[in-house]
CSV table of C-alpha atoms in Angstrom, one decimal:
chain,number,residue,atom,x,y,z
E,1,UNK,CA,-30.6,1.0,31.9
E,2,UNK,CA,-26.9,1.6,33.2
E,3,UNK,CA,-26.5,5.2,34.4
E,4,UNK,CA,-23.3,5.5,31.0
E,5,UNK,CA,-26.3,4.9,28.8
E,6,UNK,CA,-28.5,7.3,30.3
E,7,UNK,CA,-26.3,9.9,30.5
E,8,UNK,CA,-25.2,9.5,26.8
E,9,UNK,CA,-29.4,10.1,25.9
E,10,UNK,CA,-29.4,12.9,28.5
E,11,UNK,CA,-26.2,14.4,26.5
E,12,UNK,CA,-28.1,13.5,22.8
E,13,UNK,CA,-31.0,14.8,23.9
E,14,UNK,CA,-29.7,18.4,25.2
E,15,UNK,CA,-27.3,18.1,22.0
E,16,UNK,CA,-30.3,18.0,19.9
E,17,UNK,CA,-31.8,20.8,21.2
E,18,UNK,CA,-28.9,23.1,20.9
E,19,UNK,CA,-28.8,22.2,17.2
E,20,UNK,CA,-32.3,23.6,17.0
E,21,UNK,CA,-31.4,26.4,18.3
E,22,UNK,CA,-28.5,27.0,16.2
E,23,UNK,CA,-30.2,26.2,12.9
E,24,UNK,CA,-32.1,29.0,13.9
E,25,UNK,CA,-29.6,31.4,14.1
E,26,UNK,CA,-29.1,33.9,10.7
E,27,UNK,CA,-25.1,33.0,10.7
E,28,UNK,CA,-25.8,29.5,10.6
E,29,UNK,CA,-28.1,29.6,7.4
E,30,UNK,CA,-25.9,32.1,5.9
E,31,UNK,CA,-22.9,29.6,6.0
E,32,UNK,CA,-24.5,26.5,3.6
E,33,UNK,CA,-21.3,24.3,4.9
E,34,UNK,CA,-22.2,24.7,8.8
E,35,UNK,CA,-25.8,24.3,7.7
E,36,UNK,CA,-25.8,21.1,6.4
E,37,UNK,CA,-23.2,19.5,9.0
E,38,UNK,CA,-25.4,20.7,11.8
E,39,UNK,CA,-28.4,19.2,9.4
E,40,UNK,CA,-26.5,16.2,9.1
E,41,UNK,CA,-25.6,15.5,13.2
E,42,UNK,CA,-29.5,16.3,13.6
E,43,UNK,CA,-30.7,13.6,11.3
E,44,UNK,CA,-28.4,11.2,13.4
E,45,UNK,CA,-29.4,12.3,16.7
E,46,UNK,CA,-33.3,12.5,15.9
E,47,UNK,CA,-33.9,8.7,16.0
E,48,UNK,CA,-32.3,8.1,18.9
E,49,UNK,CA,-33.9,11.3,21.2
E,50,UNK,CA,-37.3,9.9,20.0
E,51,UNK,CA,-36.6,6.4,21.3
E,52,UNK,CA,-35.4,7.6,24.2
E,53,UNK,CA,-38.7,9.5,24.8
E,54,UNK,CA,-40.4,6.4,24.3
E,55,UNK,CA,-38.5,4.7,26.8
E,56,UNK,CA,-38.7,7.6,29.9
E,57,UNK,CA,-42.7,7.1,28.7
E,58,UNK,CA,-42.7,3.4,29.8
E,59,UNK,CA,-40.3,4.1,32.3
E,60,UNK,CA,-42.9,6.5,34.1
E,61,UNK,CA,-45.9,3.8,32.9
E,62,UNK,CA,-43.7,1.0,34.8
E,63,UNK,CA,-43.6,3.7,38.1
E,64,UNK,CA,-47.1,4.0,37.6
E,65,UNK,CA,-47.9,0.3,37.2
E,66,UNK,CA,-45.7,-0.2,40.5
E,67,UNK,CA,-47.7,2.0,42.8
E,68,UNK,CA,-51.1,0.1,41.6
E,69,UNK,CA,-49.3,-3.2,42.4
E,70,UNK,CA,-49.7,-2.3,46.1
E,71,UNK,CA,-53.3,-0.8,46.0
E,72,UNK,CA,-55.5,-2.5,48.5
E,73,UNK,CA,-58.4,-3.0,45.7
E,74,UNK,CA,-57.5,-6.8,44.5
E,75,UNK,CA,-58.5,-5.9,40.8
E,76,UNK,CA,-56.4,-2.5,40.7
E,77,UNK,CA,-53.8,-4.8,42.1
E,78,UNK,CA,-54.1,-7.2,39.1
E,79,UNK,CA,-54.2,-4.3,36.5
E,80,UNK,CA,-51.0,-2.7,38.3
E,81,UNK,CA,-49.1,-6.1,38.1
E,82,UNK,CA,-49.9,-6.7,34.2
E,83,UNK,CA,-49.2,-3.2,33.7
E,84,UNK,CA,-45.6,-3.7,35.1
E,85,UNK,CA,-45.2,-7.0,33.0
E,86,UNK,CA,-45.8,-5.0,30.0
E,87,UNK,CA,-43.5,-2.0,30.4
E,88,UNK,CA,-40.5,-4.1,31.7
E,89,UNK,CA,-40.7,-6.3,28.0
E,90,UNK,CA,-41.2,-2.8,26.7
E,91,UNK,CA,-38.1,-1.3,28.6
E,92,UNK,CA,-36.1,-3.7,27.3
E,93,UNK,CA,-36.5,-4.2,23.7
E,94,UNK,CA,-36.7,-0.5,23.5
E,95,UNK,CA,-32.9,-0.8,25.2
E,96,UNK,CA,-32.0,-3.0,22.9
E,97,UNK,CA,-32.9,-0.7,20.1
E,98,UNK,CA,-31.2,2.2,21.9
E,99,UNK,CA,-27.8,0.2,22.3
E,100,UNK,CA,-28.3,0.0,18.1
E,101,UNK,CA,-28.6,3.7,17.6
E,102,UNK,CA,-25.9,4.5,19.8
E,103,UNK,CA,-23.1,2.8,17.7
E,104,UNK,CA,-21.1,5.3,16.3
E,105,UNK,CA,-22.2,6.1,12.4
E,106,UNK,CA,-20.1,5.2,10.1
E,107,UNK,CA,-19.8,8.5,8.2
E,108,UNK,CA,-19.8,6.9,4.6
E,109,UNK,CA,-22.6,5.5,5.0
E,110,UNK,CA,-24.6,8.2,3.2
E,111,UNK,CA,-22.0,8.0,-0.1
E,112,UNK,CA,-22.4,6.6,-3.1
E,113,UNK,CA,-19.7,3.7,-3.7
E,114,UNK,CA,-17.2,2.5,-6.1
E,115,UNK,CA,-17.0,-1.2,-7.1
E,116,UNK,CA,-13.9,-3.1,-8.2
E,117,UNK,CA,-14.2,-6.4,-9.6
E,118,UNK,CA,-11.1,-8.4,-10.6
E,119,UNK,CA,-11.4,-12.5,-11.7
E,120,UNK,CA,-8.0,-13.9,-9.5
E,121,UNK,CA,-6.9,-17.5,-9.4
E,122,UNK,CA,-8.5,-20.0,-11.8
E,123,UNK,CA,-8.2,-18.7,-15.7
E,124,UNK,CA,-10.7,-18.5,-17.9
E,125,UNK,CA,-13.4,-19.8,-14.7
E,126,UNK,CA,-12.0,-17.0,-12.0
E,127,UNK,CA,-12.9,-14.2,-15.1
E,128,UNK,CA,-16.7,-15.7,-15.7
E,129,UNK,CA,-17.1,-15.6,-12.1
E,130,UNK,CA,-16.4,-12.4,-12.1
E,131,UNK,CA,-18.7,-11.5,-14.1
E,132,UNK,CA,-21.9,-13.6,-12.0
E,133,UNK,CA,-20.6,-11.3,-9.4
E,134,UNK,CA,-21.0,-8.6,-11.6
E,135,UNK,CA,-24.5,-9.4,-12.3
E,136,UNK,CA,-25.3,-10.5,-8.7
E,137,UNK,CA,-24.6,-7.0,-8.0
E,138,UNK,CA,-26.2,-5.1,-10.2
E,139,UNK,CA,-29.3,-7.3,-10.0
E,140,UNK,CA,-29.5,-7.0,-6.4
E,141,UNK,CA,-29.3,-2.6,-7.0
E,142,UNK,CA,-32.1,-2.8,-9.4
E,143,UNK,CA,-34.2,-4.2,-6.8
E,144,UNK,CA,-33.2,-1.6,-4.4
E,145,UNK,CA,-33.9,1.0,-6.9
E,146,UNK,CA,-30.2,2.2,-6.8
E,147,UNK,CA,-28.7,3.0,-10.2
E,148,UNK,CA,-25.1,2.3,-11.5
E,149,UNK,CA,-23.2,3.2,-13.9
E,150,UNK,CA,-20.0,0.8,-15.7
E,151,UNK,CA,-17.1,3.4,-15.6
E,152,UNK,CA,-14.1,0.5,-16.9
E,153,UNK,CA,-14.0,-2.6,-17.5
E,154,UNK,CA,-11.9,-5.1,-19.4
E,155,UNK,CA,-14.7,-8.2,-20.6
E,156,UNK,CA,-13.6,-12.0,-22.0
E,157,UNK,CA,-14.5,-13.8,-24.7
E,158,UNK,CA,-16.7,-15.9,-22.9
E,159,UNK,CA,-18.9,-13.6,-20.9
E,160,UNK,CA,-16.8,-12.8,-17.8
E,161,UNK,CA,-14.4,-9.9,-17.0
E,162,UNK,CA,-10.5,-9.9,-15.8
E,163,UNK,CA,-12.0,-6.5,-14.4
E,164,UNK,CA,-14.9,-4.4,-14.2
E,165,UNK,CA,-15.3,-1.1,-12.5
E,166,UNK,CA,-18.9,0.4,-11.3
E,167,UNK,CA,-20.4,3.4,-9.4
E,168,UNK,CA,-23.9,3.0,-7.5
E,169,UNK,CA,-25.9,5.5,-6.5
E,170,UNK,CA,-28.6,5.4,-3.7
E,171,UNK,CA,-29.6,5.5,-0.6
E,172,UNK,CA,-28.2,3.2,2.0
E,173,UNK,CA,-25.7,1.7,-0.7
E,174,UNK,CA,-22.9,1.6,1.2
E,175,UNK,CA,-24.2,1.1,4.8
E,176,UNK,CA,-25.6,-2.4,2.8
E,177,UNK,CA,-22.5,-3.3,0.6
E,178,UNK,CA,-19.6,-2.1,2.4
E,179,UNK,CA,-18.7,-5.9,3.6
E,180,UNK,CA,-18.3,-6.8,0.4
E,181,UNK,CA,-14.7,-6.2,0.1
E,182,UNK,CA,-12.7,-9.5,0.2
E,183,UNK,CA,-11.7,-12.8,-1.6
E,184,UNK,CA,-14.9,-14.6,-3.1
E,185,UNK,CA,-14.6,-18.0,-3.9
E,186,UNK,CA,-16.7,-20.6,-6.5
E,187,UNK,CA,-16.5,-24.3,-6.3
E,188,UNK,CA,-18.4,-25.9,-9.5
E,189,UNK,CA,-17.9,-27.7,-12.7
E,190,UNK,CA,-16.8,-24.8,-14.9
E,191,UNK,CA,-18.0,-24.3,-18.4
E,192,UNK,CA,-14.4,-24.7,-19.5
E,193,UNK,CA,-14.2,-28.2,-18.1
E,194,UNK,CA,-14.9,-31.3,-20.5
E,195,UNK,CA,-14.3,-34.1,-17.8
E,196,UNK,CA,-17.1,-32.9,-15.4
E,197,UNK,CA,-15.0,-32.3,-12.4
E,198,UNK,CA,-15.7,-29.6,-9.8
E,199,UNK,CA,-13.2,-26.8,-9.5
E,200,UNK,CA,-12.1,-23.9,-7.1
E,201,UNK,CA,-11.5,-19.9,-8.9
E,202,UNK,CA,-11.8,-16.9,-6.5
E,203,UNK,CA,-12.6,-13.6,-7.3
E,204,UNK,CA,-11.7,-10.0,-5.7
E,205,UNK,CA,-14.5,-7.4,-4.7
E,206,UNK,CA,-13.4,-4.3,-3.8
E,207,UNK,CA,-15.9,-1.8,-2.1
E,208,UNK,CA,-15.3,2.2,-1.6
E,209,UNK,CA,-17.3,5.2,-0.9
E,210,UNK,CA,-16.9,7.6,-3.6
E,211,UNK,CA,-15.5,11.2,-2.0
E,212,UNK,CA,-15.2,14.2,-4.1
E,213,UNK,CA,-12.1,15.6,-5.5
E,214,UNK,CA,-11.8,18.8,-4.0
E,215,UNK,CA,-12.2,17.0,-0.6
E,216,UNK,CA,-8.6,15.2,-1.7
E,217,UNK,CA,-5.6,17.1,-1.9
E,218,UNK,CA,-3.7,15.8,-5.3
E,219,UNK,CA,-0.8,17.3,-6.6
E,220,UNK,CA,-1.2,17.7,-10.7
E,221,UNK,CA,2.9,17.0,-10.8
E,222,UNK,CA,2.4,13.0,-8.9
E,223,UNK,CA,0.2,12.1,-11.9
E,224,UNK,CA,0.9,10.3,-15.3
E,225,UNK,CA,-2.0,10.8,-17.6
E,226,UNK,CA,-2.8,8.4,-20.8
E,227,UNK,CA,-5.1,8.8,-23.6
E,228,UNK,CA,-6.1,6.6,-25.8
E,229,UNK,CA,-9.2,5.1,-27.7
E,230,UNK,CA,-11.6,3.5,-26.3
E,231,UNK,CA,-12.2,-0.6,-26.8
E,232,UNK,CA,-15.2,-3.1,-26.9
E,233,UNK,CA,-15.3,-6.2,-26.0
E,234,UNK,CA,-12.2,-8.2,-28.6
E,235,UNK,CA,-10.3,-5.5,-28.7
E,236,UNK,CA,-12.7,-3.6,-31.9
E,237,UNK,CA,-12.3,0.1,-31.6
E,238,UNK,CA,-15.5,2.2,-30.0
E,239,UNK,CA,-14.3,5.2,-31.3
E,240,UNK,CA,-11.8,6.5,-33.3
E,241,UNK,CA,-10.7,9.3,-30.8
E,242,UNK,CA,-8.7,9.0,-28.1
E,243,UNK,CA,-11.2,10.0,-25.3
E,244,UNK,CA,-10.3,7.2,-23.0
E,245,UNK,CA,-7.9,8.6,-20.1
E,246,UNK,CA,-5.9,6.5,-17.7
E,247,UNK,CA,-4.4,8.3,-15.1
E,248,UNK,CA,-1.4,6.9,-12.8
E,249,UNK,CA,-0.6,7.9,-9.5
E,250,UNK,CA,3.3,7.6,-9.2
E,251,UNK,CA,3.5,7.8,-5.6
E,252,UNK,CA,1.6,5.1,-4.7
E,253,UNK,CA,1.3,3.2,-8.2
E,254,UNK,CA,-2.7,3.6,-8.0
E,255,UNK,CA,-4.0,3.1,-11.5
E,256,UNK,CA,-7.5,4.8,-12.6
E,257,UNK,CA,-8.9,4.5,-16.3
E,258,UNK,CA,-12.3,5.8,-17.7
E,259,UNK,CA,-13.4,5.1,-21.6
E,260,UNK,CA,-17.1,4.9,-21.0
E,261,UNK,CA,-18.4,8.8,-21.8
E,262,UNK,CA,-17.6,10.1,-25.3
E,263,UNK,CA,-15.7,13.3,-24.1
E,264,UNK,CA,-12.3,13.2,-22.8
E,265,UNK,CA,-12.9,15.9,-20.4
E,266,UNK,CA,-15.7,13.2,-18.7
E,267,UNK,CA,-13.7,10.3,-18.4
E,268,UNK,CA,-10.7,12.6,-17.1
E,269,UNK,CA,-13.5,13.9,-14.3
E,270,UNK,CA,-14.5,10.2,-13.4
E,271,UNK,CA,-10.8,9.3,-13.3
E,272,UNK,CA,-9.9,12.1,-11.0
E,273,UNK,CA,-12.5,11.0,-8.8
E,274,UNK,CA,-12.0,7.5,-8.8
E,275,UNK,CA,-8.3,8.8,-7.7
E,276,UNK,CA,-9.5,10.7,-5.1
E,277,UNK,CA,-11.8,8.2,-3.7
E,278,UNK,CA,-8.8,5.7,-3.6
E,279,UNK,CA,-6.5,8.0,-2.1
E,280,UNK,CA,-9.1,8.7,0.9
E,281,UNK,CA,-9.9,4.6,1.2
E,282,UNK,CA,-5.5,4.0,1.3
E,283,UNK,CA,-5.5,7.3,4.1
E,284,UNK,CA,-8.5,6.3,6.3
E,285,UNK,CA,-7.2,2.4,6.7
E,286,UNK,CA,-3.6,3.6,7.1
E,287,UNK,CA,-4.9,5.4,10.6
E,288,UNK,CA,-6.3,2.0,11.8
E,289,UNK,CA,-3.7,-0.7,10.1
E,290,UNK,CA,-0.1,-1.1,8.0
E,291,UNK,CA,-0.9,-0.2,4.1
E,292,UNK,CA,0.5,-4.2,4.3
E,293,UNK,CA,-2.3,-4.8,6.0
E,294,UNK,CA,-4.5,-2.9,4.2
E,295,UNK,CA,-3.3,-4.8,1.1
E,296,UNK,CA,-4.1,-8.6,3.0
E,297,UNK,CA,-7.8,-7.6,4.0
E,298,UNK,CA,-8.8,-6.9,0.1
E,299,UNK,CA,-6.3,-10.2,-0.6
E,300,UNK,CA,-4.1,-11.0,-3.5
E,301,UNK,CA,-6.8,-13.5,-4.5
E,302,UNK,CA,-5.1,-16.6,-3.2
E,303,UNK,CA,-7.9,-19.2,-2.2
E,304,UNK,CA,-7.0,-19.5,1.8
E,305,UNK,CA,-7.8,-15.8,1.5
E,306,UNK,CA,-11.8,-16.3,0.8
E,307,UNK,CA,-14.3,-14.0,2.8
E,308,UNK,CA,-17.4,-16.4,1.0
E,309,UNK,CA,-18.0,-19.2,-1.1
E,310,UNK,CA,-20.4,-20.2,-3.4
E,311,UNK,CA,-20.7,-23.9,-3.6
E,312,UNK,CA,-22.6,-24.9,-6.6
E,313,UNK,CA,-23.3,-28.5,-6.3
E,314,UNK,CA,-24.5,-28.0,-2.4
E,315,UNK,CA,-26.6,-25.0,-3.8
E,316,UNK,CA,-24.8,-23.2,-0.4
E,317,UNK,CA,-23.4,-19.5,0.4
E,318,UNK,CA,-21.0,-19.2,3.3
E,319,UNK,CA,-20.0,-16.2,4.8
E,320,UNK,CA,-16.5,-17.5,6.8
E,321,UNK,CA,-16.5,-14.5,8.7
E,322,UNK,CA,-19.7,-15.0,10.7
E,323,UNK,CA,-20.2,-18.3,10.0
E,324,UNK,CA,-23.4,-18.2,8.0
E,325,UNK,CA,-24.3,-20.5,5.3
E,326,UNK,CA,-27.6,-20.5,3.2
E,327,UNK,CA,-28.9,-23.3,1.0
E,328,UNK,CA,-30.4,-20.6,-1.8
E,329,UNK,CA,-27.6,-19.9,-3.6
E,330,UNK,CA,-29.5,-19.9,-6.8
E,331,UNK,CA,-31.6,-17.1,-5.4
E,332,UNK,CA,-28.4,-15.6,-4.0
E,333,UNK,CA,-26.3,-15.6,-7.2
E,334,UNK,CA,-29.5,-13.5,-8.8
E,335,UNK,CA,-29.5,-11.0,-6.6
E,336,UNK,CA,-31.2,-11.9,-3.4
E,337,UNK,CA,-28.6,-10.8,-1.2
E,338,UNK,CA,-30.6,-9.7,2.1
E,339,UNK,CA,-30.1,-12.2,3.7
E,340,UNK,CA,-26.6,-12.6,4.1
E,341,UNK,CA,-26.3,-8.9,4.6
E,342,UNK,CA,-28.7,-8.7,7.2
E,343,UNK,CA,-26.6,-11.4,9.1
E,344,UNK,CA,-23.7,-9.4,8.6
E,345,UNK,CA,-25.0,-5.9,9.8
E,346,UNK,CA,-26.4,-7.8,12.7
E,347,UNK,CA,-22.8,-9.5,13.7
E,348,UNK,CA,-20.7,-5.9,12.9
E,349,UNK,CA,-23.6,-4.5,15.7
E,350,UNK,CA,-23.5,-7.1,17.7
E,351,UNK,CA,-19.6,-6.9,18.0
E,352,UNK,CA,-20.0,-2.9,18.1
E,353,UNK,CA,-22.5,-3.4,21.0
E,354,UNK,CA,-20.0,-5.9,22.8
E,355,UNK,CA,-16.8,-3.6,22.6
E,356,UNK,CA,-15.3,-4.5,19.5
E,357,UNK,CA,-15.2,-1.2,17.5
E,358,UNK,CA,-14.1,-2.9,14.6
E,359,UNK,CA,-16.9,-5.0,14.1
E,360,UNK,CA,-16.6,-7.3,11.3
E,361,UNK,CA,-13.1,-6.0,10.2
């Protein structure tokens, strides 16, 4: 192990202890906001103290195993040199797994997350894709046990969606979805087509971690708020009160709208902090990119733009940003999405691990 790297587990490991120390302390569990951040930096540094304890213990087992090497007694010799095999495999893979816990967290990771949903280029075809995506999704939550919950969405006459909005809540949600965002493309014979040819329709996914409003500083006097009744699928009236709110952000021109709850003081809630959430997204990329750029990654729909396409006669996935293809794309399309984002947590460490801080993105 490099002497950076040790020093870092030295510094997380005296770190850890402090934090101990302070949760200890009456003005720290008097103050429920200082309590739950120094909580929160424990639960992160916890892991990674423990592995490094594991690793000084085979560290001291390989010092060990190095003195017996040189013992005089043949046998003792024998154990000493199978002994230092062992602990220097050990050494390593628990490095390995050290270099892994030492990437930064990414500090929405623990959020629940907003989906966006929009069929792009190809009619009628981009819209039912859409909606597989839709379903994808949501069939791939209910086998994590994560629950969601459709808070707008605009559905076709032939099963798809121009646009669909969704929360999910659960654990590890958006440390598994969040590289999501981007241009996904379909290549099959659509429904729609009477002279069996194969065709290309893209849709756009858009993935955010949900903040709260009060952690969002809005001014009451930038917004536009609608209200008006709530509509089903053709255009035939849920409701006949007008408890769906739409709620414009003149500023930037973001557009939220909520008709799914029966009050108008709920769907104004889940507007507001659908606003917020989308606000805090367009903030945190402006620090690392152009809002231009910004606008390119999630992509206009355009099929050069494609992060991943689904090639139905071939029965293939490809990610294009890793490179990774799979020949289940039946099992994909219903929800079996591990392993392509396995593949892609692994690349976004590996890259993390090599330097690149940006990972995939």
């Amino acid at each position: 192990m490099d002497k950076s790297m040790f020093d870092r587990l030295t510094t997380s490991e005296k770190r850890l202890h402090e934090i101990d120390d302070l949760l200890l302390l009456p003005e720290t569990t008097s103050d429920m906001r200082e309590f739950k951040k120094l909580s929160k930096e424990r639960s992160i540094l916890e892991p990674i103290v423990e592995k490094f304890k594991e690793w000084q213990y085979a560290d001291q087992n390989k010092k060990d195993a190095l003195e017996m090497c040189n013992d005089s007694d043949p046998e003792i010799s024998q154990m000493g040199k199978d002994e230092l095999k062992k602990n220097e495999q050990l050494l390593e893979s628990i490095e390995e797994e050290l270099k892994i816990l030492l990437i930064p967290k990414d500090p929405n990771d623990g959020k629940d997350i907003i989906f966006e949903i929009k069929g792009a280029v190809g009619g009628d075809e981009a819209n039912i894709f859409a909606g597989d995506l839709f379903r994808m999704y949501t069939r791939y939550c209910e086998t994590k046990g994560w629950k969601y919950k459709i808070v707008d969405e605009s559905p076709t006459g032939l099963g798809g969606y121009s646009y669909v909005q969704f929360v999910v809540s659960g654990d590890d949600a958006y440390s598994r979805l969040k590289f999501e965002s981007g241009v996904h493309r379909v290549q099959r014979v659509p429904k729609t087509e009477a002279n069996g040819r194969i065709h290309t329709s893209t849709a756009t996914v858009v993935v955010m971690p949900q903040v709260e409003t009060a952690d969002v500083n809005i001014n009451t006097a930038d917004l536009r708020v609608d209200r008006y009744r709530s509509q089903g699928a053709g255009g035939q009236n849920v409701n006949k009160t007008e408890s769906a709110v739409r709620i414009t952000h003149i500023p930037t021109g973001i557009v939220v709208s909520c008709q799914t709850e029966k009050s108008q003081i709920q769907n104004h809630e889940i507007c507001m902090q659908m606003l917020a959430s989308k606000l805090a997204q367009l903030e945190e990329d402006k620090k690392a990119e152009t809002e231009a750029q910004y606008r390119s990654k999630i992509g206009s729909g355009d099929r050069n733009e494609k992060i991943r396409t689904y090639n139905y006669p071939q029965n293939r996935v490809t990610d294009h940003r890793i490179g990774f293809s799979i020949l289940q794309l039946d099992r994909v399309v219903d929800g079996d999405l591990d392993p392509i984002i396995d593949a892609l947590i692994n690349y976004d460490q590996e890259q993390k691990i090599a330097g690149n801080e940006k990972g995939i993105y």
